[in-house]
mmCIF file of C-alpha atoms in Angstrom:
data_model
loop_
_atom_site.group_PDB
_atom_site.id
_atom_site.type_symbol
_atom_site.label_atom_id
_atom_site.label_comp_id
_atom_site.label_asym_id
_atom_site.label_seq_id
_atom_site.Cartn_x
_atom_site.Cartn_y
_atom_site.Cartn_z
ATOM 1 C CA UNK Z 1 -21.807 -12.686 3.732
ATOM 2 C CA UNK Z 2 -21.602 -9.467 1.764
ATOM 3 C CA UNK Z 3 -19.835 -9.422 -1.585
ATOM 4 C CA UNK Z 4 -19.054 -6.732 -4.133
ATOM 5 C CA UNK Z 5 -21.299 -7.653 -7.041
ATOM 6 C CA UNK Z 6 -19.178 -6.896 -10.062
ATOM 7 C CA UNK Z 7 -18.850 -8.838 -13.281
ATOM 8 C CA UNK Z 8 -15.228 -9.710 -12.538
ATOM 9 C CA UNK Z 9 -16.017 -11.201 -9.145
ATOM 10 C CA UNK Z 10 -18.989 -13.108 -10.544
ATOM 11 C CA UNK Z 11 -16.691 -14.763 -13.072
ATOM 12 C CA UNK Z 12 -14.022 -15.647 -10.523
ATOM 13 C CA UNK Z 13 -16.245 -16.660 -7.614
ATOM 14 C CA UNK Z 14 -17.314 -20.178 -8.788
ATOM 15 C CA UNK Z 15 -13.743 -21.327 -9.477
ATOM 16 C CA UNK Z 16 -12.334 -19.788 -6.295
ATOM 17 C CA UNK Z 17 -15.217 -21.193 -4.245
ATOM 18 C CA UNK Z 18 -14.456 -24.723 -5.481
ATOM 19 C CA UNK Z 19 -10.836 -24.303 -4.448
ATOM 20 C CA UNK Z 20 -11.743 -22.927 -1.019
ATOM 21 C CA UNK Z 21 -14.477 -25.467 -0.217
ATOM 22 C CA UNK Z 22 -12.143 -28.115 1.325
ATOM 23 C CA UNK Z 23 -10.572 -25.478 3.563
ATOM 24 C CA UNK Z 24 -14.003 -24.144 4.481
ATOM 25 C CA UNK Z 25 -15.174 -27.633 5.385
ATOM 26 C CA UNK Z 26 -12.116 -28.117 7.619
ATOM 27 C CA UNK Z 27 -12.772 -24.823 9.413
ATOM 28 C CA UNK Z 28 -16.425 -25.673 9.986
ATOM 29 C CA UNK Z 29 -15.370 -29.033 11.392
ATOM 30 C CA UNK Z 30 -13.273 -27.215 13.965
ATOM 31 C CA UNK Z 31 -16.098 -24.917 14.962
ATOM 32 C CA UNK Z 32 -14.684 -21.815 13.268
ATOM 33 C CA UNK Z 33 -17.404 -19.471 12.014
ATOM 34 C CA UNK Z 34 -17.479 -16.970 9.140
ATOM 35 C CA UNK Z 35 -17.055 -13.928 11.393
ATOM 36 C CA UNK Z 36 -13.771 -15.311 12.701
ATOM 37 C CA UNK Z 37 -12.605 -15.909 9.123
ATOM 38 C CA UNK Z 38 -13.515 -12.329 8.197
ATOM 39 C CA UNK Z 39 -11.613 -10.929 11.177
ATOM 40 C CA UNK Z 40 -8.570 -13.135 10.517
ATOM 41 C CA UNK Z 41 -8.432 -12.072 6.878
ATOM 42 C CA UNK Z 42 -8.552 -8.417 7.829
ATOM 43 C CA UNK Z 43 -5.928 -8.790 10.543
ATOM 44 C CA UNK Z 44 -3.636 -10.630 8.149
ATOM 45 C CA UNK Z 45 -4.055 -7.968 5.484
ATOM 46 C CA UNK Z 46 -3.413 -5.110 7.900
ATOM 47 C CA UNK Z 47 -0.312 -6.681 9.421
ATOM 48 C CA UNK Z 48 1.104 -7.700 6.036
ATOM 49 C CA UNK Z 49 0.515 -4.308 4.402
ATOM 50 C CA UNK Z 50 2.017 -2.325 7.260
ATOM 51 C CA UNK Z 51 4.931 -4.723 7.684
ATOM 52 C CA UNK Z 52 6.042 -5.591 4.150
ATOM 53 C CA UNK Z 53 5.255 -2.474 2.103
ATOM 54 C CA UNK Z 54 7.062 0.165 4.223
ATOM 55 C CA UNK Z 55 10.157 -2.054 4.240
ATOM 56 C CA UNK Z 56 10.087 -2.314 0.454
ATOM 57 C CA UNK Z 57 9.105 -5.994 0.282
ATOM 58 C CA UNK Z 58 6.488 -5.288 -2.366
ATOM 59 C CA UNK Z 59 6.317 -8.650 -4.145
ATOM 60 C CA UNK Z 60 6.088 -10.724 -0.973
ATOM 61 C CA UNK Z 61 3.613 -8.286 0.555
ATOM 62 C CA UNK Z 62 1.360 -8.350 -2.500
ATOM 63 C CA UNK Z 63 1.343 -12.155 -2.568
ATOM 64 C CA UNK Z 64 0.598 -12.529 1.143
ATOM 65 C CA UNK Z 65 -2.155 -9.911 1.014
ATOM 66 C CA UNK Z 66 -3.724 -11.641 -1.986
ATOM 67 C CA UNK Z 67 -4.040 -14.799 0.100
ATOM 68 C CA UNK Z 68 -5.754 -12.909 2.903
ATOM 69 C CA UNK Z 69 -8.030 -11.066 0.449
ATOM 70 C CA UNK Z 70 -9.377 -14.471 -0.574
ATOM 71 C CA UNK Z 71 -10.755 -14.754 2.969
ATOM 72 C CA UNK Z 72 -13.451 -12.382 1.678
ATOM 73 C CA UNK Z 73 -14.745 -15.368 -0.271
ATOM 74 C CA UNK Z 74 -13.806 -17.986 2.312
ATOM 75 C CA UNK Z 75 -16.108 -16.486 4.951
ATOM 76 C CA UNK Z 76 -19.053 -17.019 2.606
ATOM 77 C CA UNK Z 77 -18.009 -20.628 2.001
ATOM 78 C CA UNK Z 78 -17.778 -21.241 5.760
ATOM 79 C CA UNK Z 79 -21.216 -19.666 6.308
ATOM 80 C CA UNK Z 80 -22.772 -21.872 3.634
ATOM 81 C CA UNK Z 81 -21.128 -25.098 4.802
ATOM 82 C CA UNK Z 82 -22.008 -24.318 8.404
ATOM 83 C CA UNK Z 83 -25.671 -24.174 7.451
ATOM 84 C CA UNK Z 84 -26.121 -20.666 8.810
ATOM 85 C CA UNK Z 85 -25.909 -18.618 5.604
ATOM 86 C CA UNK Z 86 -25.255 -14.908 5.721
ATOM 87 C CA UNK Z 87 -26.432 -12.796 8.641
ATOM 88 C CA UNK Z 88 -27.073 -9.087 8.958
ATOM 89 C CA UNK Z 89 -24.280 -8.814 11.517
ATOM 90 C CA UNK Z 90 -21.943 -10.770 9.256
ATOM 91 C CA UNK Z 91 -22.677 -8.500 6.290
ATOM 92 C CA UNK Z 92 -22.047 -5.406 8.409
ATOM 93 C CA UNK Z 93 -18.820 -6.803 9.846
ATOM 94 C CA UNK Z 94 -17.584 -7.870 6.423
ATOM 95 C CA UNK Z 95 -18.216 -4.479 4.808
ATOM 96 C CA UNK Z 96 -16.714 -2.564 7.726
ATOM 97 C CA UNK Z 97 -13.553 -4.652 7.890
ATOM 98 C CA UNK Z 98 -13.169 -4.386 4.113
ATOM 99 C CA UNK Z 99 -12.687 -0.650 4.606
ATOM 100 C CA UNK Z 100 -10.051 -1.324 7.278
ATOM 101 C CA UNK Z 101 -8.164 -3.706 4.999
ATOM 102 C CA UNK Z 102 -8.261 -1.278 2.064
ATOM 103 C CA UNK Z 103 -7.002 1.571 4.241
ATOM 104 C CA UNK Z 104 -4.100 -0.565 5.483
ATOM 105 C CA UNK Z 105 -3.019 -1.496 1.949
ATOM 106 C CA UNK Z 106 -2.857 2.098 0.775
ATOM 107 C CA UNK Z 107 -1.391 3.294 4.070
ATOM 108 C CA UNK Z 108 1.409 0.759 3.641
ATOM 109 C CA UNK Z 109 2.095 2.070 0.140
ATOM 110 C CA UNK Z 110 2.047 5.667 1.400
ATOM 111 C CA UNK Z 111 4.670 4.753 3.988
ATOM 112 C CA UNK Z 112 6.691 3.055 1.241
ATOM 113 C CA UNK Z 113 6.701 6.200 -0.899
ATOM 114 C CA UNK Z 114 7.467 8.414 2.092
ATOM 115 C CA UNK Z 115 10.451 6.234 3.011
ATOM 116 C CA UNK Z 116 11.800 7.030 -0.447
ATOM 117 C CA UNK Z 117 11.013 10.752 -0.165
ATOM 118 C CA UNK Z 118 8.522 10.482 -3.027
ATOM 119 C CA UNK Z 119 6.035 13.037 -1.731
ATOM 120 C CA UNK Z 120 4.105 13.258 -4.989
ATOM 121 C CA UNK Z 121 3.322 9.536 -5.151
ATOM 122 C CA UNK Z 122 2.531 9.473 -1.433
ATOM 123 C CA UNK Z 123 -0.049 12.194 -2.096
ATOM 124 C CA UNK Z 124 -1.474 10.341 -5.105
ATOM 125 C CA UNK Z 125 -1.782 7.155 -3.050
ATOM 126 C CA UNK Z 126 -3.475 9.120 -0.269
ATOM 127 C CA UNK Z 127 -5.979 10.307 -2.876
ATOM 128 C CA UNK Z 128 -6.568 6.653 -3.831
ATOM 129 C CA UNK Z 129 -7.300 5.863 -0.185
ATOM 130 C CA UNK Z 130 -9.701 8.786 0.298
ATOM 131 C CA UNK Z 131 -11.489 8.420 -3.036
ATOM 132 C CA UNK Z 132 -11.826 4.664 -2.541
ATOM 133 C CA UNK Z 133 -13.471 5.220 0.826
ATOM 134 C CA UNK Z 134 -15.838 7.751 -0.751
ATOM 135 C CA UNK Z 135 -16.787 5.257 -3.458
ATOM 136 C CA UNK Z 136 -17.963 2.809 -0.809
ATOM 137 C CA UNK Z 137 -19.562 5.510 1.348
ATOM 138 C CA UNK Z 138 -21.546 6.950 -1.558
ATOM 139 C CA UNK Z 139 -23.080 3.553 -2.278
ATOM 140 C CA UNK Z 140 -23.834 2.795 1.365
ATOM 141 C CA UNK Z 141 -25.350 6.228 1.998
ATOM 142 C CA UNK Z 142 -27.485 6.008 -1.130
ATOM 143 C CA UNK Z 143 -28.810 2.617 -0.108
ATOM 144 C CA UNK Z 144 -29.540 3.976 3.366
ATOM 145 C CA UNK Z 145 -31.758 6.577 1.707
ATOM 146 C CA UNK Z 146 -33.560 3.966 -0.362
ATOM 147 C CA UNK Z 147 -31.646 4.811 -3.549
ATOM 148 C CA UNK Z 148 -29.006 2.996 -5.605
ATOM 149 C CA UNK Z 149 -25.444 3.898 -6.569
ATOM 150 C CA UNK Z 150 -24.023 0.810 -8.239
ATOM 151 C CA UNK Z 151 -22.440 2.623 -11.176
ATOM 152 C CA UNK Z 152 -18.768 3.391 -11.574
ATOM 153 C CA UNK Z 153 -15.455 2.410 -13.100
ATOM 154 C CA UNK Z 154 -13.623 1.284 -9.981
ATOM 155 C CA UNK Z 155 -15.358 -0.820 -7.350
ATOM 156 C CA UNK Z 156 -13.425 -2.612 -4.640
ATOM 157 C CA UNK Z 157 -12.314 -5.732 -6.582
ATOM 158 C CA UNK Z 158 -10.964 -3.637 -9.445
ATOM 159 C CA UNK Z 159 -9.128 -1.331 -7.048
ATOM 160 C CA UNK Z 160 -7.534 -4.252 -5.231
ATOM 161 C CA UNK Z 161 -6.484 -5.999 -8.437
ATOM 162 C CA UNK Z 162 -4.825 -2.880 -9.853
ATOM 163 C CA UNK Z 163 -3.104 -2.008 -6.581
ATOM 164 C CA UNK Z 164 -1.811 -5.507 -5.839
ATOM 165 C CA UNK Z 165 -0.743 -6.345 -9.404
ATOM 166 C CA UNK Z 166 1.078 -3.016 -9.775
ATOM 167 C CA UNK Z 167 2.778 -3.514 -6.404
ATOM 168 C CA UNK Z 168 3.758 -7.093 -7.247
ATOM 169 C CA UNK Z 169 5.264 -6.113 -10.605
ATOM 170 C CA UNK Z 170 7.063 -3.148 -9.073
ATOM 171 C CA UNK Z 171 8.676 -5.474 -6.573
ATOM 172 C CA UNK Z 172 9.935 -7.561 -9.496
ATOM 173 C CA UNK Z 173 11.635 -4.491 -10.910
ATOM 174 C CA UNK Z 174 9.159 -3.403 -13.574
ATOM 175 C CA UNK Z 175 9.765 0.359 -13.889
ATOM 176 C CA UNK Z 176 7.021 2.944 -13.393
ATOM 177 C CA UNK Z 177 4.280 0.323 -12.980
ATOM 178 C CA UNK Z 178 3.441 1.215 -9.376
ATOM 179 C CA UNK Z 179 3.266 4.934 -10.105
ATOM 180 C CA UNK Z 180 1.123 4.263 -13.176
ATOM 181 C CA UNK Z 181 -1.174 2.031 -11.136
ATOM 182 C CA UNK Z 182 -1.659 4.644 -8.422
ATOM 183 C CA UNK Z 183 -2.369 7.420 -10.941
ATOM 184 C CA UNK Z 184 -4.856 5.162 -12.735
ATOM 185 C CA UNK Z 185 -6.572 4.234 -9.476
ATOM 186 C CA UNK Z 186 -6.749 7.833 -8.314
ATOM 187 C CA UNK Z 187 -8.353 8.960 -11.558
ATOM 188 C CA UNK Z 188 -10.760 6.011 -11.771
ATOM 189 C CA UNK Z 189 -11.809 6.369 -8.126
ATOM 190 C CA UNK Z 190 -12.496 10.092 -8.460
ATOM 191 C CA UNK Z 191 -14.533 9.447 -11.613
ATOM 192 C CA UNK Z 192 -16.463 6.702 -9.813
ATOM 193 C CA UNK Z 193 -17.326 9.040 -6.948
ATOM 194 C CA UNK Z 194 -18.610 11.561 -9.474
ATOM 195 C CA UNK Z 195 -20.637 8.901 -11.275
ATOM 196 C CA UNK Z 196 -22.313 7.821 -8.052
ATOM 197 C CA UNK Z 197 -23.049 11.368 -6.965
ATOM 198 C CA UNK Z 198 -24.676 12.054 -10.333
ATOM 199 C CA UNK Z 199 -26.644 8.800 -10.184
ATOM 200 C CA UNK Z 200 -28.088 9.736 -6.799
ATOM 201 C CA UNK Z 201 -28.761 13.306 -7.949
ATOM 202 C CA UNK Z 202 -30.693 12.059 -10.960
ATOM 203 C CA UNK Z 203 -32.789 9.744 -8.798
ATOM 204 C CA UNK Z 204 -33.653 12.520 -6.360
ATOM 205 C CA UNK Z 205 -34.674 14.774 -9.226
ATOM 206 C CA UNK Z 206 -37.242 12.209 -10.326
ATOM 207 C CA UNK Z 207 -38.928 12.056 -6.934
#
């Protein structure tokens, strides 16, 4: 299956994979394939984000979503144990549903801020959503043109970690942490989009 190839994920993947292997083996034994795992993880993330966050259950929502985010690694474990490996369809499905899950997380936070009449933070979180989507689109479009756009401060794992940790701590009562996290993400995502645009521009100038 498709993975975001960042240093952070490379460090975490072996340990998390060992933990998930028994569960992956149980799923394979029941005939459950990696595509079903991918879809279940996305559905769980979407439902959790849109249910818990708007109601203000930030800590619980962040914890539940973290569990479902791990399905992004579990689908790869299931594919490997099932003897099928990754497929082109699986990679496409995984990347597409990742965008759906990300959108749901930030949409849930936008609804949370709107329920508290915090228009400014709702707008900042909307910027996080849009810029995050552009980060992924810039890379995909560059690769579709035979170029690369792997540079940038904030790829998907970093964005998820910042968003979920800030949300979790905010739910515990830590002041200003969620607002700080959203401002940081917005700035880092915008910078990342700019970095990828410049990387592609420089490559086209050399051709």
